[in-house]
């Protein structure tokens, strides 16, 4: 297993100024680099106190690149539906150069109706924009005189500069929340996979990983070369009661923020997002105790979290990458720093 950190802010200006939050996250990225963790990642969201402090992950990761030397830098994820592929491919290629080849590119489809409305993109177009956006970026990174005749974008011949350091292109991850079909498509296309371990049952994740790995092999890709990343909120302390207390507070606040962000689903449906109209009802259902019991939240002493991770390894494979979500902004910087240190010093070594 490899371990890294993800930033998913669930705050607004009344909670913490954005400049302070970014300073703290960059300090944590430096710490993760110093302690030998695998990656630092962040998301792309807009408007809400649910990811809204991170509208441009590339900008944040460029700052992190300047302050780190070894750690990989990942998007979790950029949204092709909201950015022209030439612009997106160029920004990411530049980041790969700034970081000297440390970029992992996660692409996501987005799922919040208000974001699609703001960009004037119909939600029912999300699949084709996602698929074509990834393919266009890959071609722009690896080919010259690219001519693109897509459903929504047409351009060329163009040759992108700068070329990525990593050739033919940086590692590509597909981020999927629920869709079995997206997992199968990722496998067929030879893409790595990012999943949020906290929102599906063990059986649902196992079903999706099996479908992904089967599609990968059947498409002729090298068996075992695929990478799977699972992300979980994490709260570590030498004091188990303290870990539970901060997990309960952070998850409670996060549940409120996601509830507000997905509330517009209660009055909408989309063929591209079956079942999402129930998200608002589902957002606050599980308790933190339930999430810890089901290994959807990593919380406790280092030993307790090691026990959770041992079960996750047994369920999903000992080669998965674990990305722990730290510093949503609801807790103190010291709480997040403690989690990162304990993860790197007392948890990660047990799984090498």
mmCIF file of C-alpha atoms in Angstrom:
data_model
loop_
_atom_site.group_PDB
_atom_site.id
_atom_site.type_symbol
_atom_site.label_atom_id
_atom_site.label_comp_id
_atom_site.label_asym_id
_atom_site.label_seq_id
_atom_site.Cartn_x
_atom_site.Cartn_y
_atom_site.Cartn_z
ATOM 1 C CA UNK A 1 0.000 0.000 0.000
ATOM 2 C CA UNK A 2 1.011 3.590 -0.635
ATOM 3 C CA UNK A 3 -0.392 6.548 1.296
ATOM 4 C CA UNK A 4 -0.954 10.191 0.495
ATOM 5 C CA UNK A 5 -3.193 13.109 1.378
ATOM 6 C CA UNK A 6 -6.153 14.806 -0.298
ATOM 7 C CA UNK A 7 -7.579 18.248 0.389
ATOM 8 C CA UNK A 8 -11.353 18.669 0.105
ATOM 9 C CA UNK A 9 -12.352 21.948 1.776
ATOM 10 C CA UNK A 10 -15.811 22.122 3.357
ATOM 11 C CA UNK A 11 -15.570 25.713 4.543
ATOM 12 C CA UNK A 12 -16.292 29.300 3.579
ATOM 13 C CA UNK A 13 -15.069 32.755 4.619
ATOM 14 C CA UNK A 14 -16.937 32.646 7.935
ATOM 15 C CA UNK A 15 -14.956 29.531 8.906
ATOM 16 C CA UNK A 16 -11.448 30.426 7.736
ATOM 17 C CA UNK A 17 -10.011 32.962 5.269
ATOM 18 C CA UNK A 18 -8.986 31.344 2.002
ATOM 19 C CA UNK A 19 -5.406 32.637 2.130
ATOM 20 C CA UNK A 20 -4.918 31.120 5.582
ATOM 21 C CA UNK A 21 -6.408 27.813 4.442
ATOM 22 C CA UNK A 22 -4.115 27.620 1.410
ATOM 23 C CA UNK A 23 -1.050 28.444 3.530
ATOM 24 C CA UNK A 24 -1.949 25.627 5.906
ATOM 25 C CA UNK A 25 -2.554 23.125 3.108
ATOM 26 C CA UNK A 26 0.758 24.000 1.469
ATOM 27 C CA UNK A 27 2.515 23.515 4.812
ATOM 28 C CA UNK A 28 0.886 20.080 5.075
ATOM 29 C CA UNK A 29 2.005 19.259 1.532
ATOM 30 C CA UNK A 30 5.576 20.143 2.529
ATOM 31 C CA UNK A 31 5.271 17.964 5.614
ATOM 32 C CA UNK A 32 3.912 15.034 3.605
ATOM 33 C CA UNK A 33 6.839 15.377 1.216
ATOM 34 C CA UNK A 34 9.365 15.454 4.069
ATOM 35 C CA UNK A 35 7.787 12.396 5.706
ATOM 36 C CA UNK A 36 7.870 10.318 2.516
ATOM 37 C CA UNK A 37 4.180 10.083 1.683
ATOM 38 C CA UNK A 38 3.240 9.212 -1.893
ATOM 39 C CA UNK A 39 1.050 12.095 -3.065
ATOM 40 C CA UNK A 40 -0.903 15.252 -2.396
ATOM 41 C CA UNK A 41 -4.154 15.802 -4.277
ATOM 42 C CA UNK A 42 -6.979 18.288 -4.409
ATOM 43 C CA UNK A 43 -10.365 18.664 -6.073
ATOM 44 C CA UNK A 44 -12.233 20.943 -8.489
ATOM 45 C CA UNK A 45 -15.529 22.377 -7.242
ATOM 46 C CA UNK A 46 -17.300 25.722 -7.320
ATOM 47 C CA UNK A 47 -19.550 28.037 -5.301
ATOM 48 C CA UNK A 48 -20.516 25.889 -2.314
ATOM 49 C CA UNK A 49 -18.849 25.412 1.055
ATOM 50 C CA UNK A 50 -18.329 21.895 -0.281
ATOM 51 C CA UNK A 51 -15.126 22.061 -2.291
ATOM 52 C CA UNK A 52 -15.716 25.666 -3.327
ATOM 53 C CA UNK A 53 -12.356 26.818 -1.961
ATOM 54 C CA UNK A 54 -10.736 24.682 -4.678
ATOM 55 C CA UNK A 55 -11.961 25.911 -8.084
ATOM 56 C CA UNK A 56 -8.548 25.399 -9.724
ATOM 57 C CA UNK A 57 -6.500 22.429 -8.495
ATOM 58 C CA UNK A 58 -3.744 23.157 -11.020
ATOM 59 C CA UNK A 59 -2.958 26.503 -9.376
ATOM 60 C CA UNK A 60 -2.726 24.922 -5.938
ATOM 61 C CA UNK A 61 -0.579 22.035 -7.171
ATOM 62 C CA UNK A 62 1.790 24.440 -8.944
ATOM 63 C CA UNK A 63 2.342 26.169 -5.605
ATOM 64 C CA UNK A 64 2.838 22.775 -3.951
ATOM 65 C CA UNK A 65 5.331 21.806 -6.663
ATOM 66 C CA UNK A 66 7.481 24.820 -5.790
ATOM 67 C CA UNK A 67 7.578 23.792 -2.126
ATOM 68 C CA UNK A 68 8.199 20.049 -2.530
ATOM 69 C CA UNK A 69 10.770 17.849 -4.206
ATOM 70 C CA UNK A 70 9.609 14.231 -4.375
ATOM 71 C CA UNK A 71 5.916 13.820 -3.640
ATOM 72 C CA UNK A 72 3.534 13.232 -6.548
ATOM 73 C CA UNK A 73 0.907 15.853 -7.305
ATOM 74 C CA UNK A 74 -2.579 14.777 -8.317
ATOM 75 C CA UNK A 75 -5.891 16.199 -9.414
ATOM 76 C CA UNK A 76 -8.951 14.604 -7.837
ATOM 77 C CA UNK A 77 -10.182 15.687 -10.303
ATOM 78 C CA UNK A 78 -10.182 18.231 -13.112
ATOM 79 C CA UNK A 79 -13.480 18.505 -15.001
ATOM 80 C CA UNK A 80 -13.173 18.319 -18.825
ATOM 81 C CA UNK A 81 -16.805 19.394 -19.258
ATOM 82 C CA UNK A 82 -15.981 22.857 -17.904
ATOM 83 C CA UNK A 83 -12.724 23.596 -19.783
ATOM 84 C CA UNK A 84 -11.711 23.583 -23.443
ATOM 85 C CA UNK A 85 -9.370 20.604 -24.005
ATOM 86 C CA UNK A 86 -6.559 22.740 -25.466
ATOM 87 C CA UNK A 87 -6.623 24.959 -22.376
ATOM 88 C CA UNK A 88 -6.824 22.008 -19.997
ATOM 89 C CA UNK A 89 -4.084 19.987 -21.689
ATOM 90 C CA UNK A 90 -1.801 23.030 -21.785
ATOM 91 C CA UNK A 91 -2.234 23.861 -18.092
ATOM 92 C CA UNK A 92 -1.585 20.265 -17.075
ATOM 93 C CA UNK A 93 1.460 19.909 -19.340
ATOM 94 C CA UNK A 94 2.897 23.083 -17.814
ATOM 95 C CA UNK A 95 2.326 21.687 -14.319
ATOM 96 C CA UNK A 96 4.090 18.457 -15.275
ATOM 97 C CA UNK A 97 7.094 20.550 -16.307
ATOM 98 C CA UNK A 98 7.036 22.786 -13.230
ATOM 99 C CA UNK A 99 6.991 19.659 -11.047
ATOM 100 C CA UNK A 100 9.632 17.856 -13.153
ATOM 101 C CA UNK A 101 7.333 14.976 -14.030
ATOM 102 C CA UNK A 102 5.448 14.451 -10.776
ATOM 103 C CA UNK A 103 1.892 14.942 -12.063
ATOM 104 C CA UNK A 104 -0.930 12.396 -11.885
ATOM 105 C CA UNK A 105 -4.023 13.600 -13.752
ATOM 106 C CA UNK A 106 -7.384 12.570 -12.363
ATOM 107 C CA UNK A 107 -10.367 13.430 -14.559
ATOM 108 C CA UNK A 108 -13.898 13.688 -13.177
ATOM 109 C CA UNK A 109 -17.383 14.083 -14.639
ATOM 110 C CA UNK A 110 -18.814 16.489 -11.988
ATOM 111 C CA UNK A 111 -22.224 15.917 -10.444
ATOM 112 C CA UNK A 112 -23.565 19.162 -8.960
ATOM 113 C CA UNK A 113 -26.405 20.695 -11.032
ATOM 114 C CA UNK A 114 -25.509 24.275 -10.080
ATOM 115 C CA UNK A 115 -21.998 23.873 -11.488
ATOM 116 C CA UNK A 116 -23.322 22.640 -14.830
ATOM 117 C CA UNK A 117 -25.811 25.509 -14.966
ATOM 118 C CA UNK A 118 -23.113 28.106 -14.303
ATOM 119 C CA UNK A 119 -20.967 26.767 -17.155
ATOM 120 C CA UNK A 120 -24.059 26.417 -19.376
ATOM 121 C CA UNK A 121 -23.332 22.743 -19.968
ATOM 122 C CA UNK A 122 -26.303 20.331 -20.024
ATOM 123 C CA UNK A 123 -25.822 17.531 -17.506
ATOM 124 C CA UNK A 124 -26.923 14.944 -20.052
ATOM 125 C CA UNK A 125 -23.807 15.815 -22.083
ATOM 126 C CA UNK A 126 -21.457 14.980 -19.216
ATOM 127 C CA UNK A 127 -20.502 11.495 -20.437
ATOM 128 C CA UNK A 128 -19.466 12.512 -23.942
ATOM 129 C CA UNK A 129 -17.697 15.680 -22.770
ATOM 130 C CA UNK A 130 -15.812 13.628 -20.179
ATOM 131 C CA UNK A 131 -14.767 10.878 -22.587
ATOM 132 C CA UNK A 132 -13.817 13.230 -25.412
ATOM 133 C CA UNK A 133 -12.022 15.586 -23.031
ATOM 134 C CA UNK A 134 -9.726 12.830 -21.776
ATOM 135 C CA UNK A 135 -9.000 11.540 -25.269
ATOM 136 C CA UNK A 136 -8.308 15.035 -26.616
ATOM 137 C CA UNK A 137 -5.867 15.780 -23.779
ATOM 138 C CA UNK A 138 -4.023 12.493 -24.313
ATOM 139 C CA UNK A 139 -3.640 13.188 -28.018
ATOM 140 C CA UNK A 140 -2.520 16.774 -27.430
ATOM 141 C CA UNK A 141 0.135 15.560 -24.987
ATOM 142 C CA UNK A 142 1.506 12.783 -27.179
ATOM 143 C CA UNK A 143 0.932 13.752 -30.832
ATOM 144 C CA UNK A 144 1.848 16.596 -33.170
ATOM 145 C CA UNK A 145 -0.422 18.452 -35.589
ATOM 146 C CA UNK A 146 -3.514 17.202 -33.785
ATOM 147 C CA UNK A 147 -6.806 17.606 -35.625
ATOM 148 C CA UNK A 148 -9.807 17.120 -33.357
ATOM 149 C CA UNK A 149 -13.369 16.692 -34.628
ATOM 150 C CA UNK A 150 -15.351 16.070 -31.472
ATOM 151 C CA UNK A 151 -18.999 16.459 -30.593
ATOM 152 C CA UNK A 152 -18.503 19.777 -28.801
ATOM 153 C CA UNK A 153 -14.991 20.942 -29.781
ATOM 154 C CA UNK A 154 -13.219 21.144 -33.124
ATOM 155 C CA UNK A 155 -9.671 22.379 -33.616
ATOM 156 C CA UNK A 156 -6.405 21.764 -35.382
ATOM 157 C CA UNK A 157 -3.979 21.061 -36.658
ATOM 158 C CA UNK A 158 -2.217 22.122 -33.439
ATOM 159 C CA UNK A 159 0.928 20.976 -31.649
ATOM 160 C CA UNK A 160 0.799 21.605 -27.918
ATOM 161 C CA UNK A 161 3.686 23.286 -26.115
ATOM 162 C CA UNK A 162 5.187 22.575 -23.689
ATOM 163 C CA UNK A 163 5.212 18.808 -24.044
ATOM 164 C CA UNK A 164 4.752 16.903 -20.764
ATOM 165 C CA UNK A 165 7.882 15.614 -19.057
ATOM 166 C CA UNK A 166 6.241 12.211 -18.652
ATOM 167 C CA UNK A 167 5.823 10.541 -22.018
ATOM 168 C CA UNK A 168 3.647 9.707 -23.759
ATOM 169 C CA UNK A 169 1.654 11.568 -21.077
ATOM 170 C CA UNK A 170 1.241 11.790 -17.295
ATOM 171 C CA UNK A 171 -0.576 8.877 -15.617
ATOM 172 C CA UNK A 172 -4.325 9.219 -16.163
ATOM 173 C CA UNK A 173 -6.864 8.400 -13.452
ATOM 174 C CA UNK A 174 -10.627 8.288 -13.893
ATOM 175 C CA UNK A 175 -12.548 9.429 -10.826
ATOM 176 C CA UNK A 176 -15.892 7.720 -10.330
ATOM 177 C CA UNK A 177 -18.291 7.968 -7.418
ATOM 178 C CA UNK A 178 -20.901 5.304 -8.141
ATOM 179 C CA UNK A 179 -20.978 4.179 -11.764
ATOM 180 C CA UNK A 180 -20.120 0.556 -12.557
ATOM 181 C CA UNK A 181 -20.045 1.447 -16.245
ATOM 182 C CA UNK A 182 -17.424 4.143 -15.635
ATOM 183 C CA UNK A 183 -15.212 1.582 -13.891
ATOM 184 C CA UNK A 184 -15.520 -0.813 -16.822
ATOM 185 C CA UNK A 185 -14.770 1.966 -19.315
ATOM 186 C CA UNK A 186 -11.694 3.013 -17.322
ATOM 187 C CA UNK A 187 -10.395 -0.541 -17.478
ATOM 188 C CA UNK A 188 -11.018 -0.885 -21.213
ATOM 189 C CA UNK A 189 -9.262 2.399 -21.927
ATOM 190 C CA UNK A 190 -6.222 1.591 -19.792
ATOM 191 C CA UNK A 191 -6.857 4.333 -17.248
ATOM 192 C CA UNK A 192 -6.115 4.124 -13.551
ATOM 193 C CA UNK A 193 -9.038 4.431 -11.136
ATOM 194 C CA UNK A 194 -9.904 6.784 -8.276
ATOM 195 C CA UNK A 195 -12.859 5.974 -6.019
ATOM 196 C CA UNK A 196 -14.247 7.511 -2.843
ATOM 197 C CA UNK A 197 -14.223 4.593 -0.443
ATOM 198 C CA UNK A 198 -16.465 6.427 1.993
ATOM 199 C CA UNK A 199 -19.650 6.522 -0.103
ATOM 200 C CA UNK A 200 -20.162 2.920 -1.232
ATOM 201 C CA UNK A 201 -20.557 -0.358 0.618
ATOM 202 C CA UNK A 202 -17.746 -2.885 0.695
ATOM 203 C CA UNK A 203 -19.701 -5.107 -1.704
ATOM 204 C CA UNK A 204 -20.307 -2.257 -4.144
ATOM 205 C CA UNK A 205 -16.617 -1.355 -4.217
ATOM 206 C CA UNK A 206 -15.625 -4.993 -4.684
ATOM 207 C CA UNK A 207 -18.080 -5.317 -7.575
ATOM 208 C CA UNK A 208 -16.693 -2.212 -9.266
ATOM 209 C CA UNK A 209 -13.057 -3.170 -8.761
ATOM 210 C CA UNK A 210 -13.717 -6.649 -10.143
ATOM 211 C CA UNK A 211 -15.420 -5.162 -13.210
ATOM 212 C CA UNK A 212 -12.585 -2.662 -13.666
ATOM 213 C CA UNK A 213 -9.821 -5.257 -13.392
ATOM 214 C CA UNK A 214 -11.663 -7.686 -15.673
ATOM 215 C CA UNK A 215 -12.147 -5.000 -18.335
ATOM 216 C CA UNK A 216 -8.476 -4.010 -18.015
ATOM 217 C CA UNK A 217 -7.237 -7.531 -18.733
ATOM 218 C CA UNK A 218 -9.794 -8.267 -21.460
ATOM 219 C CA UNK A 219 -8.717 -5.104 -23.300
ATOM 220 C CA UNK A 220 -5.167 -6.467 -23.471
ATOM 221 C CA UNK A 221 -3.520 -4.183 -20.926
ATOM 222 C CA UNK A 222 -0.693 -5.568 -18.809
ATOM 223 C CA UNK A 223 -2.186 -7.470 -15.849
ATOM 224 C CA UNK A 224 -1.317 -5.817 -12.554
ATOM 225 C CA UNK A 225 -0.152 -2.550 -14.121
ATOM 226 C CA UNK A 226 -3.359 -0.732 -13.200
ATOM 227 C CA UNK A 227 -3.407 1.580 -10.187
ATOM 228 C CA UNK A 228 -6.406 1.962 -7.896
ATOM 229 C CA UNK A 229 -6.727 4.799 -5.408
ATOM 230 C CA UNK A 230 -9.322 4.841 -2.624
ATOM 231 C CA UNK A 231 -9.904 7.964 -0.541
ATOM 232 C CA UNK A 232 -11.143 8.163 3.044
ATOM 233 C CA UNK A 233 -11.471 10.927 5.634
ATOM 234 C CA UNK A 234 -8.894 10.355 8.388
ATOM 235 C CA UNK A 235 -8.579 11.539 11.988
ATOM 236 C CA UNK A 236 -5.653 10.168 13.993
ATOM 237 C CA UNK A 237 -4.599 10.788 17.572
ATOM 238 C CA UNK A 238 -2.778 8.938 20.326
ATOM 239 C CA UNK A 239 -5.995 9.566 22.275
ATOM 240 C CA UNK A 240 -8.844 7.480 20.815
ATOM 241 C CA UNK A 241 -11.508 9.677 22.394
ATOM 242 C CA UNK A 242 -9.999 12.785 20.848
ATOM 243 C CA UNK A 243 -9.901 11.136 17.420
ATOM 244 C CA UNK A 244 -13.568 10.186 17.702
ATOM 245 C CA UNK A 245 -14.497 13.653 18.913
ATOM 246 C CA UNK A 246 -12.843 15.513 16.045
ATOM 247 C CA UNK A 247 -14.096 12.961 13.498
ATOM 248 C CA UNK A 248 -17.651 13.437 14.736
ATOM 249 C CA UNK A 249 -17.398 17.214 14.497
ATOM 250 C CA UNK A 250 -15.725 17.291 11.073
ATOM 251 C CA UNK A 251 -17.991 14.680 9.515
ATOM 252 C CA UNK A 252 -21.062 16.392 10.942
ATOM 253 C CA UNK A 253 -20.098 19.736 9.448
ATOM 254 C CA UNK A 254 -19.115 18.089 6.181
ATOM 255 C CA UNK A 255 -22.485 16.354 6.007
ATOM 256 C CA UNK A 256 -24.243 19.691 6.379
ATOM 257 C CA UNK A 257 -22.164 21.209 3.590
ATOM 258 C CA UNK A 258 -22.681 18.351 1.142
ATOM 259 C CA UNK A 259 -26.373 18.384 1.999
ATOM 260 C CA UNK A 260 -26.586 22.018 0.915
ATOM 261 C CA UNK A 261 -24.562 21.373 -2.245
ATOM 262 C CA UNK A 262 -26.726 18.461 -3.433
ATOM 263 C CA UNK A 263 -30.076 19.911 -2.346
ATOM 264 C CA UNK A 264 -30.926 20.996 -5.898
ATOM 265 C CA UNK A 265 -30.999 17.322 -6.931
ATOM 266 C CA UNK A 266 -34.294 16.926 -5.053
ATOM 267 C CA UNK A 267 -36.079 18.784 -7.855
ATOM 268 C CA UNK A 268 -34.155 17.397 -10.856
ATOM 269 C CA UNK A 269 -33.329 14.234 -12.715
ATOM 270 C CA UNK A 270 -30.789 13.436 -15.410
ATOM 271 C CA UNK A 271 -30.406 10.346 -17.541
ATOM 272 C CA UNK A 272 -26.658 10.696 -17.047
ATOM 273 C CA UNK A 273 -27.019 10.513 -13.249
ATOM 274 C CA UNK A 274 -29.599 7.854 -12.360
ATOM 275 C CA UNK A 275 -30.555 7.871 -8.689
ATOM 276 C CA UNK A 276 -28.834 11.150 -7.890
ATOM 277 C CA UNK A 277 -32.171 12.792 -7.108
ATOM 278 C CA UNK A 278 -32.002 10.858 -3.814
ATOM 279 C CA UNK A 279 -28.639 12.318 -2.781
ATOM 280 C CA UNK A 280 -30.115 14.993 -0.546
ATOM 281 C CA UNK A 281 -31.985 12.350 1.464
ATOM 282 C CA UNK A 282 -28.876 10.167 1.763
ATOM 283 C CA UNK A 283 -26.338 12.846 2.732
ATOM 284 C CA UNK A 284 -26.939 12.826 6.495
ATOM 285 C CA UNK A 285 -28.043 9.241 7.129
ATOM 286 C CA UNK A 286 -25.010 7.282 8.383
ATOM 287 C CA UNK A 287 -23.615 8.222 11.785
ATOM 288 C CA UNK A 288 -19.883 8.656 12.288
ATOM 289 C CA UNK A 289 -19.868 5.521 14.438
ATOM 290 C CA UNK A 290 -21.436 3.627 11.531
ATOM 291 C CA UNK A 291 -18.837 5.005 9.121
ATOM 292 C CA UNK A 292 -15.952 4.000 11.387
ATOM 293 C CA UNK A 293 -17.424 0.545 11.927
ATOM 294 C CA UNK A 294 -17.769 0.068 8.162
ATOM 295 C CA UNK A 295 -14.271 1.480 7.481
ATOM 296 C CA UNK A 296 -15.658 4.460 5.574
ATOM 297 C CA UNK A 297 -13.911 6.871 7.940
ATOM 298 C CA UNK A 298 -10.447 6.167 9.357
ATOM 299 C CA UNK A 299 -10.467 7.342 12.960
ATOM 300 C CA UNK A 300 -8.695 6.402 16.163
ATOM 301 C CA UNK A 301 -5.217 5.674 17.400
ATOM 302 C CA UNK A 302 -2.567 4.585 14.896
ATOM 303 C CA UNK A 303 -3.149 0.977 15.956
ATOM 304 C CA UNK A 304 -6.906 1.257 15.450
ATOM 305 C CA UNK A 305 -6.446 2.810 12.024
ATOM 306 C CA UNK A 306 -3.942 0.075 11.122
ATOM 307 C CA UNK A 307 -6.642 -2.464 11.943
ATOM 308 C CA UNK A 308 -9.088 -0.649 9.681
ATOM 309 C CA UNK A 309 -6.553 -0.525 6.854
ATOM 310 C CA UNK A 310 -5.707 -4.206 7.249
ATOM 311 C CA UNK A 311 -9.364 -4.978 6.612
ATOM 312 C CA UNK A 312 -9.479 -2.593 3.642
ATOM 313 C CA UNK A 313 -6.393 -4.331 2.232
ATOM 314 C CA UNK A 314 -8.064 -7.715 2.665
ATOM 315 C CA UNK A 315 -11.218 -6.489 0.949
ATOM 316 C CA UNK A 316 -9.746 -4.569 -1.989
ATOM 317 C CA UNK A 317 -6.123 -5.701 -2.400
ATOM 318 C CA UNK A 318 -2.814 -4.808 -0.810
ATOM 319 C CA UNK A 319 -1.707 -2.812 -3.854
ATOM 320 C CA UNK A 320 -4.300 -0.030 -3.588
ATOM 321 C CA UNK A 321 -3.227 3.558 -2.982
ATOM 322 C CA UNK A 322 -4.865 5.092 0.082
ATOM 323 C CA UNK A 323 -5.503 8.828 -0.051
ATOM 324 C CA UNK A 324 -6.598 10.277 3.274
ATOM 325 C CA UNK A 325 -8.669 13.438 3.250
ATOM 326 C CA UNK A 326 -7.216 15.823 5.821
ATOM 327 C CA UNK A 327 -7.855 19.443 6.751
ATOM 328 C CA UNK A 328 -11.321 20.139 5.435
ATOM 329 C CA UNK A 329 -10.878 23.414 7.301
ATOM 330 C CA UNK A 330 -13.356 22.594 10.059
ATOM 331 C CA UNK A 331 -10.649 21.532 12.520
ATOM 332 C CA UNK A 332 -7.433 23.163 13.629
ATOM 333 C CA UNK A 333 -4.235 22.999 11.613
ATOM 334 C CA UNK A 334 -2.715 21.097 14.536
ATOM 335 C CA UNK A 335 -5.347 18.361 14.213
ATOM 336 C CA UNK A 336 -4.510 17.912 10.534
ATOM 337 C CA UNK A 337 -0.750 18.040 11.144
ATOM 338 C CA UNK A 338 -1.043 15.351 13.818
ATOM 339 C CA UNK A 339 -2.982 13.089 11.459
ATOM 340 C CA UNK A 340 -0.378 13.471 8.705
ATOM 341 C CA UNK A 341 2.519 12.765 11.092
ATOM 342 C CA UNK A 342 0.914 9.715 12.658
ATOM 343 C CA UNK A 343 -0.087 8.373 9.248
ATOM 344 C CA UNK A 344 3.455 8.708 7.896
ATOM 345 C CA UNK A 345 5.361 7.631 10.999
ATOM 346 C CA UNK A 346 3.191 4.973 12.644
ATOM 347 C CA UNK A 347 0.712 3.687 10.047
ATOM 348 C CA UNK A 348 2.285 3.671 6.578
ATOM 349 C CA UNK A 349 5.425 1.720 7.632
ATOM 350 C CA UNK A 350 3.222 -1.207 8.729
ATOM 351 C CA UNK A 351 1.999 -1.708 5.140
ATOM 352 C CA UNK A 352 5.256 -1.532 3.206
#
